[in-house]
Short mmCIF file of N, CA and C in Angstrom, two decimals:
data_model
loop_
_atom_site.label_atom_id
_atom_site.label_comp_id
_atom_site.label_asym_id
_atom_site.label_seq_id
_atom_site.Cartn_x
_atom_site.Cartn_y
_atom_site.Cartn_z
N MET A 1 91.43 87.40 88.84
CA MET A 1 91.55 87.70 87.45
C MET A 1 92.81 87.01 86.93
N ALA A 2 92.70 86.46 85.74
CA ALA A 2 93.84 85.77 85.13
C ALA A 2 93.95 86.15 83.66
N ALA A 3 95.16 86.32 83.19
CA ALA A 3 95.39 86.62 81.78
C ALA A 3 95.09 85.37 80.96
N LEU A 4 94.28 85.53 79.91
CA LEU A 4 93.91 84.41 79.06
C LEU A 4 94.54 84.48 77.69
N GLY A 5 95.28 85.53 77.41
CA GLY A 5 95.90 85.68 76.11
C GLY A 5 95.26 86.81 75.32
N VAL A 6 95.65 86.95 74.09
CA VAL A 6 95.18 88.03 73.23
C VAL A 6 93.82 87.64 72.64
N ALA A 7 92.89 88.57 72.66
CA ALA A 7 91.57 88.34 72.07
C ALA A 7 91.66 88.49 70.56
N PRO A 8 90.82 87.79 69.83
CA PRO A 8 90.81 87.95 68.37
C PRO A 8 90.52 89.40 68.00
N GLY A 9 91.13 89.88 66.94
CA GLY A 9 91.00 91.26 66.52
C GLY A 9 89.58 91.69 66.22
N GLU A 10 88.74 90.77 65.79
CA GLU A 10 87.36 91.12 65.46
C GLU A 10 86.42 91.06 66.66
N GLN A 11 86.92 90.63 67.81
CA GLN A 11 86.07 90.54 69.00
C GLN A 11 85.79 91.93 69.55
N ARG A 12 84.51 92.17 69.84
CA ARG A 12 84.09 93.47 70.40
C ARG A 12 84.28 93.45 71.91
N LEU A 13 84.63 94.59 72.44
CA LEU A 13 84.76 94.77 73.88
C LEU A 13 83.92 95.97 74.25
N GLU A 14 82.95 95.76 75.13
CA GLU A 14 82.07 96.85 75.54
C GLU A 14 82.50 97.33 76.92
N LEU A 15 82.76 98.62 77.03
CA LEU A 15 83.16 99.23 78.29
C LEU A 15 82.18 100.32 78.67
N VAL A 16 81.95 100.47 79.95
CA VAL A 16 81.14 101.56 80.47
C VAL A 16 82.05 102.38 81.36
N LEU A 17 82.24 103.65 81.00
CA LEU A 17 83.12 104.54 81.74
C LEU A 17 82.29 105.68 82.32
N PRO A 18 82.00 105.64 83.62
CA PRO A 18 81.19 106.72 84.19
C PRO A 18 81.95 108.04 84.23
N LEU A 19 81.25 109.11 83.93
CA LEU A 19 81.82 110.44 83.99
C LEU A 19 81.43 111.09 85.31
N ARG A 20 82.22 112.01 85.76
CA ARG A 20 81.94 112.70 87.02
C ARG A 20 80.67 113.54 86.89
N VAL A 21 79.81 113.44 87.89
CA VAL A 21 78.55 114.18 87.92
C VAL A 21 78.41 114.89 89.26
N ASP A 22 77.38 115.72 89.37
CA ASP A 22 77.09 116.42 90.62
C ASP A 22 76.12 115.58 91.44
N GLY A 23 76.62 114.51 92.03
CA GLY A 23 75.79 113.60 92.81
C GLY A 23 75.19 114.26 94.04
N ASN A 24 75.98 115.12 94.70
CA ASN A 24 75.45 115.81 95.89
C ASN A 24 74.31 116.73 95.52
N GLY A 25 74.44 117.46 94.44
CA GLY A 25 73.37 118.35 93.98
C GLY A 25 72.12 117.56 93.62
N LEU A 26 72.31 116.43 92.96
CA LEU A 26 71.17 115.59 92.60
C LEU A 26 70.47 115.05 93.84
N ARG A 27 71.24 114.62 94.84
CA ARG A 27 70.63 114.13 96.09
C ARG A 27 69.85 115.24 96.79
N ARG A 28 70.42 116.45 96.83
CA ARG A 28 69.71 117.58 97.46
C ARG A 28 68.42 117.89 96.71
N PHE A 29 68.49 117.89 95.38
CA PHE A 29 67.30 118.15 94.58
C PHE A 29 66.24 117.06 94.82
N ALA A 30 66.65 115.80 94.83
CA ALA A 30 65.70 114.70 95.05
C ALA A 30 65.03 114.84 96.41
N ALA A 31 65.80 115.20 97.43
CA ALA A 31 65.22 115.38 98.76
C ALA A 31 64.24 116.55 98.76
N ALA A 32 64.59 117.64 98.10
CA ALA A 32 63.73 118.83 98.09
C ALA A 32 62.40 118.57 97.39
N VAL A 33 62.43 117.87 96.25
CA VAL A 33 61.18 117.64 95.52
C VAL A 33 60.33 116.56 96.19
N SER A 34 60.91 115.84 97.15
CA SER A 34 60.20 114.76 97.84
C SER A 34 59.76 115.13 99.25
N THR A 35 60.11 116.34 99.71
CA THR A 35 59.82 116.74 101.08
C THR A 35 58.64 117.72 101.12
N PRO A 36 57.53 117.29 101.72
CA PRO A 36 56.39 118.20 101.87
C PRO A 36 56.82 119.46 102.62
N GLY A 37 56.36 120.60 102.18
CA GLY A 37 56.73 121.87 102.79
C GLY A 37 57.91 122.54 102.10
N SER A 38 58.68 121.80 101.32
CA SER A 38 59.79 122.38 100.56
C SER A 38 59.22 123.19 99.41
N PRO A 39 59.82 124.35 99.10
CA PRO A 39 59.34 125.13 97.96
C PRO A 39 59.42 124.36 96.63
N LEU A 40 60.28 123.35 96.56
CA LEU A 40 60.44 122.56 95.33
C LEU A 40 59.59 121.30 95.34
N TYR A 41 58.85 121.06 96.43
CA TYR A 41 58.08 119.82 96.56
C TYR A 41 57.20 119.57 95.33
N GLY A 42 57.32 118.37 94.78
CA GLY A 42 56.52 117.98 93.62
C GLY A 42 57.03 118.51 92.29
N GLY A 43 58.13 119.27 92.31
CA GLY A 43 58.67 119.86 91.08
C GLY A 43 59.62 118.92 90.38
N TYR A 44 59.14 117.74 90.03
CA TYR A 44 59.98 116.74 89.40
C TYR A 44 60.42 117.19 88.01
N GLU A 45 61.55 116.69 87.56
CA GLU A 45 62.07 117.02 86.23
C GLU A 45 62.28 115.74 85.44
N SER A 46 62.34 115.88 84.12
CA SER A 46 62.57 114.74 83.24
C SER A 46 64.01 114.28 83.36
N ILE A 47 64.25 113.06 82.94
CA ILE A 47 65.62 112.52 82.95
C ILE A 47 66.56 113.40 82.12
N PRO A 48 66.17 113.82 80.89
CA PRO A 48 67.08 114.68 80.13
C PRO A 48 67.38 116.00 80.86
N ALA A 49 66.38 116.57 81.53
CA ALA A 49 66.62 117.82 82.28
C ALA A 49 67.57 117.58 83.44
N LEU A 50 67.40 116.45 84.13
CA LEU A 50 68.31 116.12 85.24
C LEU A 50 69.73 115.89 84.73
N ALA A 51 69.85 115.24 83.58
CA ALA A 51 71.17 114.98 83.00
C ALA A 51 71.87 116.29 82.65
N ARG A 52 71.12 117.24 82.08
CA ARG A 52 71.72 118.55 81.75
C ARG A 52 72.14 119.29 83.01
N ARG A 53 71.32 119.19 84.04
CA ARG A 53 71.56 119.96 85.26
C ARG A 53 72.65 119.35 86.14
N PHE A 54 72.69 118.03 86.25
CA PHE A 54 73.59 117.38 87.21
C PHE A 54 74.63 116.47 86.57
N GLY A 55 74.50 116.19 85.28
CA GLY A 55 75.42 115.28 84.61
C GLY A 55 76.68 115.98 84.11
N ALA A 56 77.53 115.21 83.46
CA ALA A 56 78.75 115.77 82.87
C ALA A 56 78.37 116.77 81.78
N SER A 57 79.15 117.82 81.66
CA SER A 57 78.86 118.86 80.67
C SER A 57 79.06 118.33 79.25
N SER A 58 78.45 119.01 78.30
CA SER A 58 78.63 118.61 76.90
C SER A 58 80.09 118.75 76.49
N ARG A 59 80.79 119.71 77.05
CA ARG A 59 82.23 119.89 76.75
C ARG A 59 83.02 118.67 77.21
N VAL A 60 82.74 118.19 78.41
CA VAL A 60 83.44 117.01 78.93
C VAL A 60 83.10 115.79 78.09
N ARG A 61 81.82 115.59 77.77
CA ARG A 61 81.43 114.45 76.95
C ARG A 61 82.12 114.49 75.59
N SER A 62 82.19 115.66 74.98
CA SER A 62 82.86 115.80 73.68
C SER A 62 84.34 115.47 73.77
N ARG A 63 84.99 115.95 74.83
CA ARG A 63 86.42 115.67 75.00
C ARG A 63 86.67 114.18 75.19
N VAL A 64 85.81 113.51 75.95
CA VAL A 64 85.96 112.07 76.17
C VAL A 64 85.78 111.32 74.86
N LEU A 65 84.74 111.66 74.10
CA LEU A 65 84.51 110.99 72.82
C LEU A 65 85.66 111.24 71.85
N SER A 66 86.17 112.45 71.83
CA SER A 66 87.30 112.78 70.96
C SER A 66 88.52 111.95 71.33
N TYR A 67 88.81 111.86 72.61
CA TYR A 67 89.96 111.07 73.05
C TYR A 67 89.77 109.60 72.68
N LEU A 68 88.61 109.05 72.97
CA LEU A 68 88.38 107.64 72.66
C LEU A 68 88.55 107.37 71.16
N GLY A 69 88.05 108.27 70.33
CA GLY A 69 88.23 108.12 68.89
C GLY A 69 89.70 108.17 68.49
N SER A 70 90.47 109.03 69.17
CA SER A 70 91.90 109.18 68.82
C SER A 70 92.72 107.94 69.17
N VAL A 71 92.22 107.12 70.08
CA VAL A 71 92.96 105.91 70.45
C VAL A 71 92.33 104.66 69.84
N GLY A 72 91.44 104.87 68.86
CA GLY A 72 90.93 103.75 68.09
C GLY A 72 89.58 103.19 68.50
N ALA A 73 88.93 103.78 69.48
CA ALA A 73 87.61 103.29 69.85
C ALA A 73 86.60 103.61 68.76
N SER A 74 85.73 102.68 68.49
CA SER A 74 84.68 102.93 67.50
C SER A 74 83.33 102.76 68.19
N GLU A 75 82.36 103.43 67.67
CA GLU A 75 81.01 103.37 68.20
C GLU A 75 80.92 103.87 69.64
N ALA A 76 81.79 104.77 70.03
CA ALA A 76 81.73 105.36 71.37
C ALA A 76 80.57 106.32 71.43
N ARG A 77 79.87 106.32 72.57
CA ARG A 77 78.73 107.22 72.75
C ARG A 77 78.57 107.54 74.22
N THR A 78 77.83 108.57 74.50
CA THR A 78 77.50 108.92 75.88
C THR A 78 75.99 108.85 76.04
N SER A 79 75.58 108.63 77.25
CA SER A 79 74.13 108.63 77.52
C SER A 79 73.87 109.22 78.89
#
């Protein structure tokens, strides 16, 4: 990596900042719904349901967006 100087003020910079999630819980759930004989076998959930269950909480997402806005970030969003 090398410093190239200051970017023009109108240049957009897109960043992806992952939030902490319950990866272990998600892996356990994925194994359970994929293992024949498991009580959860075949009980797949939608992506939005998985995000609510194993993703960052709405409180954390709100705090991150609030902080980013306070330091000048525009068009910040979570997904």
